[in-house]
């Protein structure tokens, strides 16, 4: 096999997929803003994406904050910088770890569920049935999910930020012997609005990616149960990779002045 | 106006990659008549209906509804056209996250903006027409047997009183008695609505019951069409083989002999 042809073919496939994804996302967004609006469905999605992800996101944030404090202390003690625990925890959680780890967890939960549900609807012809009942599947299935995920992810991350910093506080004061008041004061002094805001902007982008991947792969699944399984896997993997990629882009946008 | 066929397909071609599924299908259905298309599995019957509904786009050919070309129609024009159609899918395709009555009322609520209370009342009426009580309306589709699901799907297809109804294998997978119940319901509902119908089946008992005319599809083409009374003396060896269900004949199933 000719390696150049293989690379070329892979590149063309990549471009074609990117194009299809772009069109898919465009239609999804267009239907968010064009009536009729399915308020019930948007409400349902807000519950299942936002509310039911709280335990997962909260627990991950807690443990992340805890381990972060521990690592900074251990690493920092090598050059007498162990006093920086509170500062680095709040910076790391709000800028990076809150949004990224939160989004990765939600991707595993929500992208997979969306791909499985929409994929099953595709292979059992329920999506065709929507069309024959004068209902646009983009408006009915895709738009509410995109909207709800984009709105709910920042809220989840805000909560994750708080819990993550709290995890650092627990380890910092309980195990590493920091003074409670000093720790809180340092955290507060070091907390920058721009860090939190950049994290929330990231979260909104990640939320959009999570729903887009779930819907896209579900919509294009084919070939019965196996196809739905494949769609689910692809949704989670591609959402995770795109989240990390987008994370770099947004960080670059915010902090490279 | 009345001699314009309700549905007319001319030279419709559809392929998936190199595989030609429909290879120039010509078909006409007069207003208020019922055409049944028979043919083996995988001959493109479902694909043909999906082309007429606009769920798939044929590469070539023309599909006219009420004399109006519909291939490539989009947006509002497509939406308006969709309201003429009702469709019973092969696998029922009920929305499993919704209750039975919400399924039946779906086209009324989402498609036509009817209020939920009024739509529910109408849905219960339609469920009654297919012999299901109001209590079934509160169940979810997964709680129903195959025959009941088909009946709910039938109720959903007729709920908005469409001008044209498609039935894709309405009796496949049902026992003969339930199949006959469904056939009777179809005949009854269609009479009441005065709808034009296109049905697909490989169940000859069903075809004889619901058809005015019969067409046979083979290798992507319509190879015979005629009134249902003539299906037994078509003089067409393909039709004869099919209606008698013989393995020997001009139709060769792709089975490798040991
Ligand atoms: N979406 C699709 N993609 C590729 N091939 C398809 C698709 N839909 C149907 N086909 C193929 O078209 C042929 C006809 O299918 P279908 O119309 O479902 O047959 P039937 O006459 O049993 O209803 C089959 O061989 C099937 O594999
Ligand atoms: Mg079929």
Short mmCIF file of C-alpha atoms and ligand atoms in Angstrom, two decimals:
data_model
loop_
_atom_site.label_atom_id
_atom_site.label_comp_id
_atom_site.label_asym_id
_atom_site.label_seq_id
_atom_site.Cartn_x
_atom_site.Cartn_y
_atom_site.Cartn_z
CA UNK A 1 0.00 0.00 0.00
CA UNK A 2 1.22 3.46 -0.94
CA UNK A 3 1.85 5.45 2.26
CA UNK A 4 1.23 8.79 0.54
CA UNK A 5 -2.16 7.63 -0.67
CA UNK A 6 -3.02 6.44 2.83
CA UNK A 7 -2.06 9.78 4.38
CA UNK A 8 -3.94 11.62 1.66
CA UNK A 9 -7.04 9.52 2.18
CA UNK A 10 -6.92 10.00 5.93
CA UNK A 11 -6.58 13.74 5.43
CA UNK A 12 -9.54 13.87 3.05
CA UNK A 13 -11.64 11.83 5.47
CA UNK A 14 -10.66 14.25 8.22
CA UNK A 15 -11.66 17.29 6.16
CA UNK A 16 -14.94 15.69 5.16
CA UNK A 17 -15.80 14.84 8.76
CA UNK A 18 -14.85 18.34 9.90
CA UNK A 19 -17.10 19.80 7.22
CA UNK A 20 -20.03 17.55 8.12
CA UNK A 21 -19.55 18.39 11.78
CA UNK A 22 -19.47 22.11 11.00
CA UNK A 23 -22.74 21.91 9.07
CA UNK A 24 -24.31 19.77 11.78
CA UNK A 25 -23.30 22.24 14.49
CA UNK A 26 -24.49 25.18 12.42
CA UNK A 27 -27.96 23.69 11.99
CA UNK A 28 -28.11 22.78 15.66
CA UNK A 29 -27.30 26.35 16.71
CA UNK A 30 -29.64 27.83 14.11
CA UNK A 31 -32.53 25.85 15.57
CA UNK A 32 -31.73 27.06 19.10
CA UNK A 33 -32.69 30.56 18.00
CA UNK A 34 -35.57 29.82 15.62
CA UNK A 35 -39.06 29.09 17.03
CA UNK A 36 -40.87 26.93 18.01
CA UNK A 37 -38.94 26.35 21.26
CA UNK A 38 -39.44 23.10 23.11
CA UNK A 39 -39.28 24.36 26.69
CA UNK A 40 -40.17 20.99 28.23
CA UNK A 41 -37.31 19.33 26.43
CA UNK A 42 -34.85 22.05 27.34
CA UNK A 43 -35.95 21.70 30.97
CA UNK A 44 -35.49 17.93 30.85
CA UNK A 45 -32.01 18.29 29.42
CA UNK A 46 -31.06 20.90 32.01
CA UNK A 47 -32.03 18.43 34.69
CA UNK A 48 -30.23 15.46 33.20
CA UNK A 49 -27.07 17.33 32.22
CA UNK A 50 -26.83 19.81 35.07
CA UNK A 51 -28.48 18.38 38.13
CA UNK A 52 -27.64 14.71 37.69
CA UNK A 53 -23.98 15.46 36.93
CA UNK A 54 -23.53 17.25 40.26
CA UNK A 55 -22.37 14.22 42.30
CA UNK A 56 -19.82 13.12 39.71
CA UNK A 57 -18.42 16.59 39.17
CA UNK A 58 -18.45 17.42 42.89
CA UNK A 59 -16.60 14.28 43.94
CA UNK A 60 -13.98 14.61 41.21
CA UNK A 61 -13.37 18.23 42.11
CA UNK A 62 -13.02 17.37 45.80
CA UNK A 63 -10.40 14.67 45.25
CA UNK A 64 -8.58 16.76 42.67
CA UNK A 65 -8.29 19.68 45.07
CA UNK A 66 -7.10 17.36 47.82
CA UNK A 67 -4.40 15.67 45.78
CA UNK A 68 -3.33 18.98 44.31
CA UNK A 69 -2.64 20.40 47.78
CA UNK A 70 -0.67 17.31 48.71
CA UNK A 71 1.46 17.34 45.54
CA UNK A 72 2.23 21.04 45.74
CA UNK A 73 3.31 20.63 49.31
CA UNK A 74 5.56 17.67 48.54
CA UNK A 75 6.95 19.20 45.34
CA UNK A 76 7.24 22.68 46.82
CA UNK A 77 9.18 21.49 49.88
CA UNK A 78 12.14 20.68 47.61
CA UNK A 79 12.80 24.36 47.15
CA UNK A 80 11.15 25.79 50.25
CA UNK A 81 7.98 26.81 48.42
CA UNK A 82 5.54 24.69 50.43
CA UNK A 83 3.81 27.85 51.65
CA UNK A 84 2.35 28.35 48.16
CA UNK A 85 -0.22 25.56 48.50
CA UNK A 86 -3.26 27.83 48.85
CA UNK A 87 -2.21 30.08 45.96
CA UNK A 88 -1.50 27.31 43.50
CA UNK A 89 -4.57 25.30 44.42
CA UNK A 90 -6.92 28.17 43.70
CA UNK A 91 -5.12 29.07 40.50
CA UNK A 92 -4.93 25.50 39.23
CA UNK A 93 -8.53 24.66 40.07
CA UNK A 94 -10.18 27.76 38.62
CA UNK A 95 -8.03 28.03 35.53
CA UNK A 96 -7.53 24.45 34.50
CA UNK A 97 -8.53 21.52 36.62
CA UNK A 98 -12.08 22.56 37.49
CA UNK A 99 -13.21 23.05 33.89
CA UNK A 100 -11.12 20.31 32.28
CA UNK A 101 -11.66 17.48 34.73
CA UNK A 102 -15.30 18.46 35.21
CA UNK A 103 -15.85 18.48 31.45
CA UNK A 104 -14.11 15.14 30.96
CA UNK A 105 -16.32 13.56 33.58
CA UNK A 106 -19.47 15.07 32.08
CA UNK A 107 -18.31 13.94 28.64
CA UNK A 108 -18.17 10.38 29.87
CA UNK A 109 -21.64 10.65 31.32
CA UNK A 110 -23.54 12.93 28.99
CA UNK A 111 -21.97 12.44 25.54
CA UNK A 112 -22.35 8.70 25.95
CA UNK A 113 -25.96 8.94 27.06
CA UNK A 114 -26.86 11.28 24.21
CA UNK A 115 -25.14 9.15 21.59
CA UNK A 116 -26.84 6.01 22.90
CA UNK A 117 -30.29 7.57 23.05
CA UNK A 118 -30.18 9.36 19.70
CA UNK A 119 -28.37 6.42 18.10
CA UNK A 120 -31.11 4.04 19.21
CA UNK A 121 -33.70 6.44 17.86
CA UNK A 122 -31.84 6.47 14.55
CA UNK A 123 -31.57 2.70 14.11
CA UNK A 124 -35.17 2.09 15.20
CA UNK A 125 -36.38 4.74 12.71
CA UNK A 126 -37.71 7.02 15.46
CA UNK A 127 -35.86 9.94 13.89
CA UNK A 128 -37.55 9.24 10.55
CA UNK A 129 -40.83 9.03 12.43
CA UNK A 130 -40.24 12.52 13.87
CA UNK A 131 -39.88 13.90 10.38
CA UNK A 132 -43.08 12.24 9.19
CA UNK A 133 -44.88 13.80 12.15
CA UNK A 134 -43.88 17.30 10.97
CA UNK A 135 -41.21 17.70 13.64
CA UNK A 136 -37.68 18.73 12.79
CA UNK A 137 -35.25 16.32 14.51
CA UNK A 138 -32.64 19.07 14.82
CA UNK A 139 -35.04 21.31 16.65
CA UNK A 140 -36.49 18.50 18.75
CA UNK A 141 -33.35 16.53 19.62
CA UNK A 142 -30.19 18.51 18.90
CA UNK A 143 -31.01 22.12 19.78
CA UNK A 144 -32.27 21.49 23.36
CA UNK A 145 -29.19 19.39 24.15
CA UNK A 146 -26.73 21.92 22.77
CA UNK A 147 -28.41 24.75 24.62
CA UNK A 148 -28.74 22.94 27.93
CA UNK A 149 -25.14 21.67 27.90
CA UNK A 150 -23.70 25.07 27.02
CA UNK A 151 -25.64 26.72 29.82
CA UNK A 152 -25.19 24.08 32.49
CA UNK A 153 -21.48 23.35 32.14
CA UNK A 154 -20.36 26.78 33.50
CA UNK A 155 -22.66 26.33 36.49
CA UNK A 156 -21.25 22.89 37.17
CA UNK A 157 -17.72 24.23 36.89
CA UNK A 158 -18.46 27.09 39.27
CA UNK A 159 -19.57 24.52 41.83
CA UNK A 160 -16.54 22.35 41.01
CA UNK A 161 -14.26 25.35 41.61
CA UNK A 162 -15.71 25.91 45.05
CA UNK A 163 -15.56 22.24 46.03
CA UNK A 164 -12.06 21.84 44.60
CA UNK A 165 -10.69 24.76 46.57
CA UNK A 166 -12.42 23.34 49.60
CA UNK A 167 -10.67 20.00 49.02
CA UNK A 168 -7.35 21.81 49.05
CA UNK A 169 -8.36 23.58 52.22
CA UNK A 170 -9.28 20.32 53.95
CA UNK A 171 -5.90 18.73 53.21
CA UNK A 172 -3.98 21.96 53.73
CA UNK A 173 -5.36 22.65 57.18
CA UNK A 174 -6.16 19.12 58.31
CA UNK A 175 -3.01 17.34 57.23
CA UNK A 176 -0.35 19.84 56.25
CA UNK A 177 -0.78 22.09 59.24
CA UNK A 178 -1.71 25.38 57.60
CA UNK A 179 -3.55 27.89 59.72
CA UNK A 180 -7.25 28.01 58.75
CA UNK A 181 -7.60 31.77 58.61
CA UNK A 182 -4.32 32.30 56.78
CA UNK A 183 -5.18 29.66 54.22
CA UNK A 184 -8.55 31.24 53.47
CA UNK A 185 -7.05 34.72 53.38
CA UNK A 186 -4.34 33.64 50.93
CA UNK A 187 -6.91 31.92 48.75
CA UNK A 188 -9.08 35.00 48.78
CA UNK A 189 -6.21 37.38 48.01
CA UNK A 190 -5.00 35.23 45.18
CA UNK A 191 -8.42 34.67 43.60
CA UNK A 192 -8.67 36.61 40.36
CA UNK A 193 -11.93 37.29 38.56
CA UNK A 194 -10.24 36.75 35.23
CA UNK A 195 -9.15 33.24 36.22
CA UNK A 196 -12.67 32.27 37.19
CA UNK A 197 -14.15 33.88 34.09
CA UNK A 198 -11.71 32.16 31.76
CA UNK A 199 -12.61 28.88 33.41
CA UNK A 200 -16.31 29.51 32.91
CA UNK A 201 -15.83 30.46 29.27
CA UNK A 202 -13.94 27.23 28.81
CA UNK A 203 -16.77 25.37 30.49
CA UNK A 204 -19.34 26.78 28.08
CA UNK A 205 -17.18 25.74 25.12
CA UNK A 206 -16.71 22.28 26.60
CA UNK A 207 -20.44 21.92 27.23
CA UNK A 208 -21.13 22.70 23.59
CA UNK A 209 -18.53 20.14 22.48
CA UNK A 210 -19.98 17.47 24.77
CA UNK A 211 -23.51 17.84 23.40
CA UNK A 212 -22.34 18.25 19.81
CA UNK A 213 -20.34 15.02 19.90
CA UNK A 214 -23.12 13.07 21.58
CA UNK A 215 -25.73 14.28 19.09
CA UNK A 216 -23.52 14.00 16.00
CA UNK A 217 -22.40 10.44 16.63
CA UNK A 218 -25.88 9.36 17.68
CA UNK A 219 -27.42 10.91 14.60
CA UNK A 220 -25.00 9.17 12.26
CA UNK A 221 -25.00 5.76 13.89
CA UNK A 222 -26.06 2.86 11.73
CA UNK A 223 -26.29 -0.89 11.84
CA UNK A 224 -28.20 -1.90 14.95
CA UNK A 225 -26.98 -2.35 18.50
CA UNK A 226 -23.33 -2.64 17.50
CA UNK A 227 -23.53 0.65 15.62
CA UNK A 228 -25.02 2.37 18.65
CA UNK A 229 -22.19 1.00 20.80
CA UNK A 230 -19.65 2.35 18.36
CA UNK A 231 -21.36 5.72 18.29
CA UNK A 232 -21.25 5.90 22.08
CA UNK A 233 -17.53 5.14 22.23
CA UNK A 234 -16.74 7.58 19.43
CA UNK A 235 -18.77 10.30 21.13
CA UNK A 236 -16.85 10.03 24.41
CA UNK A 237 -13.41 9.71 22.80
CA UNK A 238 -13.89 12.56 20.34
CA UNK A 239 -15.48 14.80 22.96
CA UNK A 240 -12.55 14.22 25.32
CA UNK A 241 -9.92 14.95 22.69
CA UNK A 242 -11.74 18.04 21.44
CA UNK A 243 -12.11 19.31 25.02
CA UNK A 244 -8.36 19.11 25.58
CA UNK A 245 -7.67 20.72 22.24
CA UNK A 246 -10.18 23.52 22.82
CA UNK A 247 -8.71 23.99 26.29
CA UNK A 248 -5.37 24.85 24.74
CA UNK A 249 -6.94 27.25 22.23
CA UNK A 250 -8.99 29.13 24.83
CA UNK A 251 -6.05 29.33 27.23
CA UNK A 252 -3.91 30.76 24.46
CA UNK A 253 -6.65 33.26 23.67
CA UNK A 254 -6.96 34.44 27.27
CA UNK A 255 -3.43 34.46 28.60
CA UNK A 256 -1.07 35.12 25.71
CA UNK A 257 -1.16 38.86 25.72
CA UNK B 1 -57.87 17.51 -11.85
CA UNK B 2 -59.21 14.09 -10.91
CA UNK B 3 -57.18 12.26 -13.52
CA UNK B 4 -53.93 13.52 -12.00
CA UNK B 5 -52.68 10.56 -9.94
CA UNK B 6 -52.25 11.28 -6.25
CA UNK B 7 -48.78 9.74 -6.32
CA UNK B 8 -46.65 9.23 -9.40
CA UNK B 9 -43.12 7.86 -9.53
CA UNK B 10 -41.19 7.98 -12.78
CA UNK B 11 -37.80 6.41 -13.34
CA UNK B 12 -36.82 6.65 -9.67
CA UNK B 13 -33.27 5.50 -9.04
CA UNK B 14 -31.56 5.10 -5.70
CA UNK B 15 -28.19 3.59 -4.97
CA UNK B 16 -25.99 3.14 -1.91
CA UNK B 17 -22.42 3.35 -3.13
CA UNK B 18 -22.07 0.86 -5.94
CA UNK B 19 -25.24 -0.99 -4.96
CA UNK B 20 -28.26 -0.03 -7.06
CA UNK B 21 -31.40 -0.55 -4.97
CA UNK B 22 -34.05 1.19 -7.08
CA UNK B 23 -33.38 1.00 -10.79
CA UNK B 24 -36.04 3.07 -12.48
CA UNK B 25 -39.28 2.57 -10.56
CA UNK B 26 -42.50 3.68 -12.30
CA UNK B 27 -45.68 3.70 -10.25
CA UNK B 28 -49.00 5.52 -10.16
CA UNK B 29 -51.65 5.57 -7.48
CA UNK B 30 -54.98 7.24 -8.23
CA UNK B 31 -56.66 9.35 -5.57
CA UNK B 32 -58.41 7.30 -2.89
CA UNK B 33 -57.01 3.98 -4.09
CA UNK B 34 -54.90 1.46 -2.26
CA UNK B 35 -51.82 0.02 -3.89
CA UNK B 36 -49.92 -2.86 -2.36
CA UNK B 37 -46.33 -3.47 -3.38
CA UNK B 38 -45.13 -7.04 -2.96
CA UNK B 39 -41.62 -8.36 -3.33
CA UNK B 40 -38.86 -10.24 -1.54
CA UNK B 41 -36.85 -8.97 1.40
CA UNK B 42 -34.16 -6.47 0.55
CA UNK B 43 -35.62 -5.54 -2.83
CA UNK B 44 -35.88 -1.87 -1.86
CA UNK B 45 -39.51 -1.58 -0.82
CA UNK B 46 -38.77 0.44 2.31
CA UNK B 47 -36.25 2.55 0.42
CA UNK B 48 -38.93 3.37 -2.15
CA UNK B 49 -41.32 4.65 0.53
CA UNK B 50 -38.55 6.67 2.17
CA UNK B 51 -37.84 8.31 -1.18
CA UNK B 52 -41.49 9.32 -1.54
CA UNK B 53 -41.49 10.70 2.01
CA UNK B 54 -38.31 12.66 1.30
CA UNK B 55 -36.35 10.83 4.01
CA UNK B 56 -33.97 9.72 1.27
CA UNK B 57 -33.18 11.52 -1.92
CA UNK B 58 -33.19 9.53 -5.18
CA UNK B 59 -30.35 10.14 -7.62
CA UNK B 60 -32.64 10.19 -10.62
CA UNK B 61 -36.30 10.30 -11.48
CA UNK B 62 -39.38 12.21 -10.51
CA UNK B 63 -41.83 11.81 -7.63
CA UNK B 64 -45.04 13.81 -7.94
CA UNK B 65 -47.71 14.29 -5.30
CA UNK B 66 -50.94 15.80 -6.62
CA UNK B 67 -49.06 16.58 -9.80
CA UNK B 68 -46.39 18.58 -7.98
CA UNK B 69 -42.74 17.57 -8.21
CA UNK B 70 -41.37 16.81 -4.74
CA UNK B 71 -37.80 15.59 -5.24
CA UNK B 72 -35.44 18.13 -3.72
CA UNK B 73 -38.20 20.04 -1.94
CA UNK B 74 -36.99 21.59 1.32
CA UNK B 75 -37.89 23.96 4.09
CA UNK B 76 -41.47 25.19 4.34
CA UNK B 77 -42.59 23.49 1.14
CA UNK B 78 -41.37 20.14 2.48
CA UNK B 79 -43.09 20.77 5.84
CA UNK B 80 -46.38 21.53 4.12
CA UNK B 81 -46.05 18.38 2.02
CA UNK B 82 -45.25 16.27 5.10
CA UNK B 83 -48.64 17.12 6.57
CA UNK B 84 -50.29 15.14 3.80
CA UNK B 85 -48.51 11.97 4.90
CA UNK B 86 -49.00 9.40 7.60
CA UNK B 87 -46.56 6.56 7.96
CA UNK B 88 -46.62 3.22 9.76
CA UNK B 89 -43.01 2.09 10.09
CA UNK B 90 -41.87 -1.48 9.72
CA UNK B 91 -40.68 -1.65 13.33
CA UNK B 92 -43.46 0.62 14.66
CA UNK B 93 -40.80 3.25 15.59
CA UNK B 94 -42.71 4.45 18.64
CA UNK B 95 -40.94 7.05 20.79
CA UNK B 96 -39.97 5.00 23.80
CA UNK B 97 -39.47 7.96 26.10
CA UNK B 98 -43.10 9.03 25.67
CA UNK B 99 -46.34 7.49 26.86
CA UNK B 100 -48.58 5.76 24.35
CA UNK B 101 -51.07 8.62 24.17
CA UNK B 102 -48.25 11.13 23.70
CA UNK B 103 -47.02 9.03 20.82
CA UNK B 104 -50.42 9.07 19.17
CA UNK B 105 -50.87 12.79 19.81
CA UNK B 106 -47.33 13.68 18.78
CA UNK B 107 -48.14 14.95 15.29
CA UNK B 108 -51.06 16.96 16.67
CA UNK B 109 -49.11 18.61 19.48
CA UNK B 110 -45.68 19.14 17.92
CA UNK B 111 -46.64 19.32 14.27
CA UNK B 112 -49.88 21.30 14.49
CA UNK B 113 -49.61 23.08 17.83
CA UNK B 114 -52.76 21.57 19.34
CA UNK B 115 -53.16 21.91 23.13
CA UNK B 116 -52.23 18.87 25.20
CA UNK B 117 -55.67 18.40 26.74
CA UNK B 118 -57.51 18.41 23.43
CA UNK B 119 -54.80 16.27 21.80
CA UNK B 120 -55.05 13.70 24.57
CA UNK B 121 -58.78 13.40 24.08
CA UNK B 122 -58.28 12.90 20.34
CA UNK B 123 -55.50 10.38 20.94
CA UNK B 124 -57.76 8.33 23.20
CA UNK B 125 -60.41 8.40 20.50
CA UNK B 126 -57.88 7.12 17.94
CA UNK B 127 -56.69 4.43 20.33
CA UNK B 128 -60.32 3.37 20.64
CA UNK B 129 -60.54 3.09 16.87
CA UNK B 130 -57.70 0.56 16.88
CA UNK B 131 -59.30 -1.33 19.75
CA UNK B 132 -57.17 -0.09 22.65
CA UNK B 133 -58.62 1.31 25.85
CA UNK B 134 -57.73 4.66 27.43
CA UNK B 135 -55.70 2.88 30.14
CA UNK B 136 -53.24 1.68 27.46
CA UNK B 137 -52.59 5.32 26.68
CA UNK B 138 -50.86 5.76 30.04
CA UNK B 139 -48.34 2.96 29.41
CA UNK B 140 -44.96 3.22 27.74
CA UNK B 141 -44.34 1.48 24.38
CA UNK B 142 -41.90 -1.01 25.93
CA UNK B 143 -44.77 -2.36 28.06
CA UNK B 144 -46.80 -3.40 25.01
CA UNK B 145 -46.75 -6.57 22.91
CA UNK B 146 -45.71 -6.42 19.25
CA UNK B 147 -49.29 -6.46 18.02
CA UNK B 148 -50.30 -3.66 20.37
CA UNK B 149 -47.30 -1.59 19.30
CA UNK B 150 -48.37 -1.97 15.68
CA UNK B 151 -51.86 -0.82 16.60
CA UNK B 152 -50.49 2.21 18.44
CA UNK B 153 -48.32 2.99 15.44
CA UNK B 154 -51.41 2.73 13.25
CA UNK B 155 -53.29 5.11 15.53
CA UNK B 156 -50.38 7.53 15.37
CA UNK B 157 -50.25 7.32 11.57
CA UNK B 158 -53.93 8.19 11.20
CA UNK B 159 -54.23 10.65 14.09
CA UNK B 160 -53.74 13.78 12.01
CA UNK B 161 -56.11 12.43 9.32
CA UNK B 162 -53.57 12.45 6.49
CA UNK B 163 -54.48 12.32 2.80
CA UNK B 164 -51.84 9.70 2.06
CA UNK B 165 -50.84 6.81 4.29
CA UNK B 166 -47.92 4.43 3.91
CA UNK B 167 -47.88 1.05 5.59
CA UNK B 168 -44.52 -0.70 5.70
CA UNK B 169 -45.10 -4.38 6.44
CA UNK B 170 -47.98 -3.79 8.85
CA UNK B 171 -48.49 -7.50 9.59
CA UNK B 172 -44.94 -8.87 9.55
CA UNK B 173 -44.06 -10.64 12.77
CA UNK B 174 -47.64 -10.96 14.00
CA UNK B 175 -49.67 -14.12 14.44
CA UNK B 176 -52.28 -14.72 11.70
CA UNK B 177 -55.20 -13.63 13.85
CA UNK B 178 -53.58 -10.38 14.97
CA UNK B 179 -52.46 -9.84 11.37
CA UNK B 180 -56.07 -10.08 10.23
CA UNK B 181 -57.15 -7.67 12.97
CA UNK B 182 -54.59 -5.16 11.69
CA UNK B 183 -55.75 -5.68 8.10
CA UNK B 184 -59.35 -4.99 9.09
CA UNK B 185 -58.30 -1.88 10.98
CA UNK B 186 -56.36 -0.61 8.00
CA UNK B 187 -59.27 -1.18 5.62
CA UNK B 188 -61.67 0.44 8.06
CA UNK B 189 -59.51 3.48 8.82
CA UNK B 190 -58.72 4.09 5.19
CA UNK B 191 -62.39 3.90 4.23
CA UNK B 192 -63.25 6.40 6.93
CA UNK B 193 -60.55 8.87 5.89
CA UNK B 194 -60.87 8.31 2.16
CA UNK B 195 -57.08 8.28 2.07
CA UNK B 196 -54.78 7.14 -0.69
CA UNK B 197 -52.49 4.37 0.52
CA UNK B 198 -49.30 2.65 -0.47
CA UNK B 199 -48.59 -0.53 1.45
CA UNK B 200 -45.71 -2.93 1.46
CA UNK B 201 -46.04 -6.54 2.40
CA UNK B 202 -44.95 -10.02 1.62
CA UNK B 203 -48.04 -11.42 3.27
CA UNK B 204 -50.42 -12.33 0.43
CA UNK B 205 -53.44 -12.66 2.69
CA UNK B 206 -52.86 -9.09 3.79
CA UNK B 207 -52.33 -7.91 0.22
CA UNK B 208 -55.61 -9.47 -0.95
CA UNK B 209 -57.48 -7.82 1.87
CA UNK B 210 -56.24 -4.24 1.62
CA UNK B 211 -55.31 -3.81 -2.05
CA UNK B 212 -57.18 -2.28 -4.95
CA UNK B 213 -54.15 -2.82 -7.11
CA UNK B 214 -51.00 -4.87 -6.65
CA UNK B 215 -47.51 -4.15 -7.96
CA UNK B 216 -44.54 -6.48 -7.75
CA UNK B 217 -41.00 -5.16 -7.31
CA UNK B 218 -37.98 -7.22 -8.29
CA UNK B 219 -34.36 -6.18 -8.74
CA UNK B 220 -35.23 -2.51 -8.35
CA UNK B 221 -37.99 -2.42 -10.98
CA UNK B 222 -41.76 -2.82 -10.99
CA UNK B 223 -42.18 -5.97 -13.05
CA UNK B 224 -45.94 -6.39 -12.87
CA UNK B 225 -48.92 -4.33 -11.83
CA UNK B 226 -52.62 -5.03 -12.02
CA UNK B 227 -55.91 -5.17 -10.11
CA UNK B 228 -55.87 -7.43 -7.08
CA UNK B 229 -58.39 -9.82 -8.67
CA UNK B 230 -55.91 -10.57 -11.44
CA UNK B 231 -52.95 -11.38 -9.25
CA UNK B 232 -53.72 -15.11 -9.52
CA UNK B 233 -53.80 -15.10 -13.30
CA UNK B 234 -51.12 -12.54 -14.01
CA UNK B 235 -49.31 -14.88 -16.39
CA UNK B 236 -46.12 -13.51 -14.86
CA UNK B 237 -43.81 -16.29 -13.64
CA UNK B 238 -42.23 -14.00 -11.00
CA UNK B 239 -45.62 -13.12 -9.51
CA UNK B 240 -46.73 -16.76 -9.60
CA UNK B 241 -43.62 -17.88 -7.80
CA UNK B 242 -44.01 -15.19 -5.17
CA UNK B 243 -47.68 -15.68 -4.34
CA UNK B 244 -47.25 -19.43 -4.10
CA UNK B 245 -44.03 -19.11 -2.15
CA UNK B 246 -42.02 -21.60 -4.20
CA UNK B 247 -38.24 -21.90 -4.01
CA UNK B 248 -38.10 -22.92 -7.67
CA UNK B 249 -38.72 -20.34 -10.34
CA UNK B 250 -37.22 -17.29 -11.98
CA UNK B 251 -36.46 -15.58 -8.65
CA UNK B 252 -33.24 -16.94 -7.24
CA UNK B 253 -32.57 -16.42 -3.59
CA UNK B 254 -28.92 -15.93 -2.90
CA UNK B 255 -28.41 -19.14 -0.97
CA UNK B 256 -25.34 -21.22 -1.49
CA UNK B 257 -26.15 -24.89 -1.94
CA UNK B 258 -23.85 -27.34 -0.14
N1 LIG C 1 -29.31 3.67 4.74
C1 LIG C 1 -28.86 2.65 3.96
N2 LIG C 1 -27.55 2.56 3.66
C2 LIG C 1 -27.10 1.57 2.87
N3 LIG C 1 -27.85 0.59 2.36
C3 LIG C 1 -29.16 0.60 2.63
C4 LIG C 1 -29.74 1.64 3.45
N4 LIG C 1 -31.06 1.42 3.55
C5 LIG C 1 -31.30 0.31 2.83
N5 LIG C 1 -30.16 -0.17 2.28
C6 LIG C 1 -30.06 -1.37 1.41
O1 LIG C 1 -31.06 -1.30 0.45
C7 LIG C 1 -31.61 -2.58 0.23
C8 LIG C 1 -33.10 -2.52 0.30
O2 LIG C 1 -33.50 -2.27 1.63
P1 LIG C 1 -35.03 -2.18 2.05
O3 LIG C 1 -35.72 -1.18 1.22
O4 LIG C 1 -35.04 -1.96 3.51
O5 LIG C 1 -35.56 -3.63 1.72
P2 LIG C 1 -37.05 -4.18 1.87
O6 LIG C 1 -37.54 -4.40 0.47
O7 LIG C 1 -36.92 -5.48 2.59
O8 LIG C 1 -37.83 -3.17 2.62
C9 LIG C 1 -31.01 -3.51 1.25
O9 LIG C 1 -30.09 -4.35 0.57
C10 LIG C 1 -30.30 -2.63 2.21
O10 LIG C 1 -29.08 -3.22 2.59
MG1 LIG C 2 -38.53 -3.08 4.47
#
